[in-house]
Short mmCIF file of C-alpha atoms in Angstrom, two decimals:
data_model
loop_
_atom_site.label_atom_id
_atom_site.label_comp_id
_atom_site.label_asym_id
_atom_site.label_seq_id
_atom_site.Cartn_x
_atom_site.Cartn_y
_atom_site.Cartn_z
CA GLY D 774 64.79 68.40 39.26
CA HIS D 775 62.75 65.96 41.40
CA TYR D 776 63.72 63.14 39.09
CA MET D 777 67.42 63.90 39.54
CA GLN D 778 67.01 64.02 43.33
CA ARG D 779 65.19 60.67 43.35
CA SER D 780 67.84 59.14 41.08
CA SER D 781 70.65 60.40 43.27
CA PHE D 782 68.90 59.09 46.39
CA PHE D 783 68.35 55.72 44.74
CA PHE D 784 72.01 55.52 43.70
CA LEU D 785 73.13 56.38 47.24
CA PHE D 786 70.78 53.77 48.70
CA VAL D 787 72.08 51.09 46.32
CA LEU D 788 75.68 52.08 47.13
CA ILE D 789 75.10 51.84 50.88
CA GLY D 790 73.30 48.53 50.41
CA SER D 791 76.19 47.18 48.37
CA VAL D 792 78.70 48.21 51.02
CA SER D 793 76.56 46.63 53.74
CA THR D 794 76.37 43.41 51.73
CA MET D 795 80.12 43.38 51.24
CA PHE D 796 80.85 43.68 54.96
CA GLY D 797 77.84 41.67 56.13
CA CYS D 798 77.44 41.80 59.90
CA ALA D 799 81.15 42.12 60.58
CA GLU D 800 82.04 44.82 63.10
CA VAL D 801 84.09 47.67 61.75
CA GLU D 802 87.05 48.12 64.08
CA VAL D 803 87.25 51.59 65.52
CA PRO D 804 90.84 52.85 65.79
CA LYS D 805 91.94 52.59 69.37
CA GLY D 806 94.07 55.03 71.30
CA PRO D 807 97.73 54.34 72.01
CA VAL D 808 98.46 51.43 74.30
CA GLU D 809 99.31 52.52 77.81
CA ILE D 810 102.91 51.87 78.73
CA PRO D 811 103.36 50.64 82.30
CA SER D 812 106.12 52.03 84.49
CA ARG D 813 109.40 50.45 83.47
CA ILE D 814 113.10 50.45 84.27
CA TYR D 815 115.51 50.59 81.33
CA THR D 816 119.15 49.56 81.45
CA ALA D 817 121.72 50.24 78.72
CA ASN D 818 123.95 47.21 78.20
CA GLU D 819 127.15 48.41 76.57
CA SER D 820 128.69 45.00 75.86
CA SER D 821 125.53 43.35 74.47
CA ASN D 822 124.35 46.37 72.46
CA ASP D 823 120.84 46.37 73.80
CA VAL D 824 118.51 47.71 76.48
CA SER D 825 116.99 45.57 79.23
CA VAL D 826 113.40 46.31 80.20
CA ILE D 827 112.10 45.63 83.72
CA ASP D 828 108.59 46.12 85.09
CA ALA D 829 108.91 48.79 87.77
CA GLY D 830 105.91 47.46 89.69
CA THR D 831 106.68 43.75 89.85
CA PHE D 832 110.46 43.97 89.18
CA ALA D 833 109.99 41.18 86.64
CA PRO D 834 112.08 41.22 83.42
CA VAL D 835 109.99 42.23 80.41
CA GLY D 836 112.52 41.71 77.65
CA THR D 837 115.30 43.40 75.71
CA ILE D 838 115.40 45.93 72.90
CA ASP D 839 118.09 45.52 70.25
CA ALA D 840 119.74 48.93 69.79
CA LYS D 841 120.92 47.92 66.28
CA ASN D 842 124.16 49.76 67.08
CA GLN D 843 127.36 49.19 69.04
CA SER D 844 128.20 50.02 72.68
CA THR D 845 124.82 51.18 74.01
CA HIS D 846 125.74 53.60 76.77
CA ASP D 847 123.11 56.06 78.03
CA ILE D 848 119.31 56.34 78.04
CA ALA D 849 116.58 58.97 78.12
CA VAL D 850 112.85 58.19 78.26
CA SER D 851 110.13 60.49 76.97
CA ARG D 852 107.78 61.85 79.59
CA ASP D 853 104.84 59.86 78.22
CA GLY D 854 106.94 56.68 78.35
CA ARG D 855 106.46 55.87 74.66
CA ARG D 856 109.97 56.52 73.37
CA VAL D 857 113.37 55.43 74.61
CA TYR D 858 116.51 57.15 73.32
CA ALA D 859 119.86 55.37 73.67
CA THR D 860 123.35 56.56 72.75
CA ASN D 861 125.85 54.13 71.23
CA LEU D 862 129.50 55.03 71.83
CA ALA D 863 131.16 52.91 69.14
CA SER D 864 128.57 53.66 66.45
CA GLY D 865 128.23 57.36 67.14
CA ARG D 866 124.49 56.93 66.77
CA LEU D 867 121.32 57.55 68.74
CA SER D 868 118.84 54.67 68.76
CA VAL D 869 115.17 55.64 68.98
CA MET D 870 113.04 52.86 70.46
CA ASP D 871 109.30 52.32 70.58
CA ALA D 872 108.49 51.30 74.16
CA GLY D 873 105.25 49.62 73.09
CA THR D 874 106.64 47.34 70.40
CA MET D 875 110.07 47.22 72.05
CA GLU D 876 111.79 47.80 68.73
CA THR D 877 114.34 50.32 67.44
CA ILE D 878 112.54 52.53 64.94
CA ALA D 879 115.33 54.97 64.02
CA SER D 880 119.11 55.23 64.13
CA ILE D 881 120.61 58.72 63.86
CA TYR D 882 124.29 59.50 63.45
CA THR D 883 125.14 62.36 65.83
CA GLY D 884 128.93 62.28 66.09
CA GLN D 885 131.99 60.39 67.25
CA ARG D 886 131.59 58.66 70.61
CA CYS D 887 128.12 59.99 71.38
CA HIS D 888 128.03 59.64 75.12
CA VAL D 889 124.88 60.93 76.83
CA VAL D 890 121.38 61.98 75.76
CA ALA D 891 118.85 64.25 77.47
CA LEU D 892 115.39 65.42 76.43
CA THR D 893 114.31 69.04 76.60
CA ASN D 894 111.53 69.79 79.05
CA ASP D 895 108.93 69.95 76.26
CA ASN D 896 110.13 66.61 74.82
CA LYS D 897 110.55 68.19 71.38
CA GLN D 898 114.32 67.80 71.19
CA ALA D 899 116.95 65.26 72.19
CA TRP D 900 120.39 66.69 72.95
CA VAL D 901 123.36 64.34 72.53
CA ALA D 902 126.91 65.01 73.75
CA ASN D 903 129.55 63.77 71.30
CA ILE D 904 132.91 63.27 73.03
CA GLY D 905 134.93 62.84 69.83
CA ASP D 906 133.51 65.91 68.07
CA ASN D 907 133.48 68.24 71.08
CA ASN D 908 129.90 69.26 70.48
CA VAL D 909 126.24 68.64 71.27
CA SER D 910 123.82 67.54 68.56
CA ILE D 911 120.18 68.66 68.68
CA ILE D 912 117.64 66.20 67.25
CA ASP D 913 113.98 66.87 66.47
CA THR D 914 112.07 64.06 68.21
CA ASP D 915 109.23 64.17 65.65
CA THR D 916 111.23 64.05 62.42
CA PHE D 917 114.45 62.50 63.82
CA ARG D 918 116.41 65.15 61.93
CA ILE D 919 119.44 66.93 63.35
CA LEU D 920 118.57 70.59 63.80
CA GLY D 921 122.11 71.71 64.51
CA THR D 922 125.15 71.34 66.74
CA ILE D 923 126.60 73.40 69.57
CA PRO D 924 130.41 73.53 70.02
CA THR D 925 131.49 72.77 73.58
CA GLY D 926 134.76 72.34 75.41
CA LYS D 927 136.89 69.23 74.99
CA GLY D 928 135.18 65.90 75.56
CA PRO D 929 131.55 66.65 76.54
CA THR D 930 130.49 63.78 78.79
CA GLY D 931 127.50 64.93 80.85
CA LEU D 932 124.30 66.76 79.96
CA THR D 933 121.15 67.84 81.75
CA PHE D 934 118.66 70.72 81.80
CA SER D 935 117.50 73.28 84.35
CA HIS D 936 114.02 72.93 85.84
CA ASP D 937 112.66 75.77 83.72
CA GLY D 938 114.38 74.48 80.58
CA LYS D 939 116.20 77.74 79.94
CA PHE D 940 119.67 76.29 80.39
CA ALA D 941 121.57 73.13 79.55
CA TYR D 942 124.49 72.05 81.70
CA VAL D 943 127.29 70.23 79.86
CA SER D 944 130.36 68.81 81.58
CA THR D 945 133.57 68.61 79.54
CA SER D 946 136.13 66.11 80.78
CA GLY D 947 139.01 67.52 78.75
CA ASP D 948 138.56 71.08 80.02
CA LYS D 949 137.43 70.17 83.55
CA THR D 950 134.47 72.56 83.24
CA VAL D 951 130.70 72.72 83.23
CA ASN D 952 129.34 74.82 80.38
CA ILE D 953 126.07 76.68 80.88
CA ILE D 954 124.23 76.86 77.54
CA ASP D 955 121.25 79.12 76.83
CA THR D 956 118.72 76.77 75.20
CA ALA D 957 117.13 79.63 73.22
CA THR D 958 120.30 81.06 71.68
CA HIS D 959 122.44 77.89 71.89
CA GLN D 960 125.29 80.00 73.20
CA ILE D 961 127.59 79.17 76.12
CA VAL D 962 126.93 81.89 78.67
CA LYS D 963 129.34 80.66 81.35
CA SER D 964 132.02 78.03 81.90
CA ILE D 965 132.62 76.90 85.47
CA PRO D 966 135.86 75.11 86.49
CA VAL D 967 135.29 71.78 88.30
CA GLY D 968 137.35 68.74 89.29
CA ALA D 969 139.29 66.39 87.05
CA ASN D 970 137.45 64.25 84.48
CA PRO D 971 133.85 65.38 85.19
CA HIS D 972 131.12 63.14 83.80
CA PHE D 973 127.46 63.02 84.80
CA LEU D 974 125.44 65.87 86.25
CA ALA D 975 122.28 66.07 88.34
CA VAL D 976 120.13 69.07 89.22
CA GLY D 977 118.71 69.30 92.74
CA PRO D 978 115.12 70.33 93.51
CA PRO D 979 114.22 73.97 92.88
CA GLY D 980 114.74 76.29 95.84
CA SER D 981 111.85 77.76 97.74
#
């Protein structure tokens, strides 16, 4: 028993010594945390199929991100600033961009003439309004898979969420309405008539 313990210890000692000899005095790099992304301004450039990046502190141009699609139209940025999501009207695809490397890392077909994109309050889903298919696609932001679609009125062009995340507001240019969608059931709970050709929406601050 003692002999086996001594042999095992000796083998372990020799193994560690061999590893130390292999690496010498070189420092083993400890994995670092994610690089901090400074505050930036992103602009979708529909005719050049890319996104311009501007430093929000110095207002200096940082560079451009190739969307790898056609007619880059709308943008949403994750709340930690690490992902940029851009719709591409002509391609019908959502470009997913890494803000750190400034590269497109995924391209997801959502539907004809995908127009706008918005992130749910928990950042777990990206909702994309597809004008040509009269629906909204729901994408998992971890797997980049489409979880499902929600039928809307004709020509969904605008999309945003309530402060508590319980509702999505979708404008439909063909029906001249704003659809209120329950984000839990994915059902339209109300359609509100508005003016002709409605597009973008904005939600004001919560009431007191």
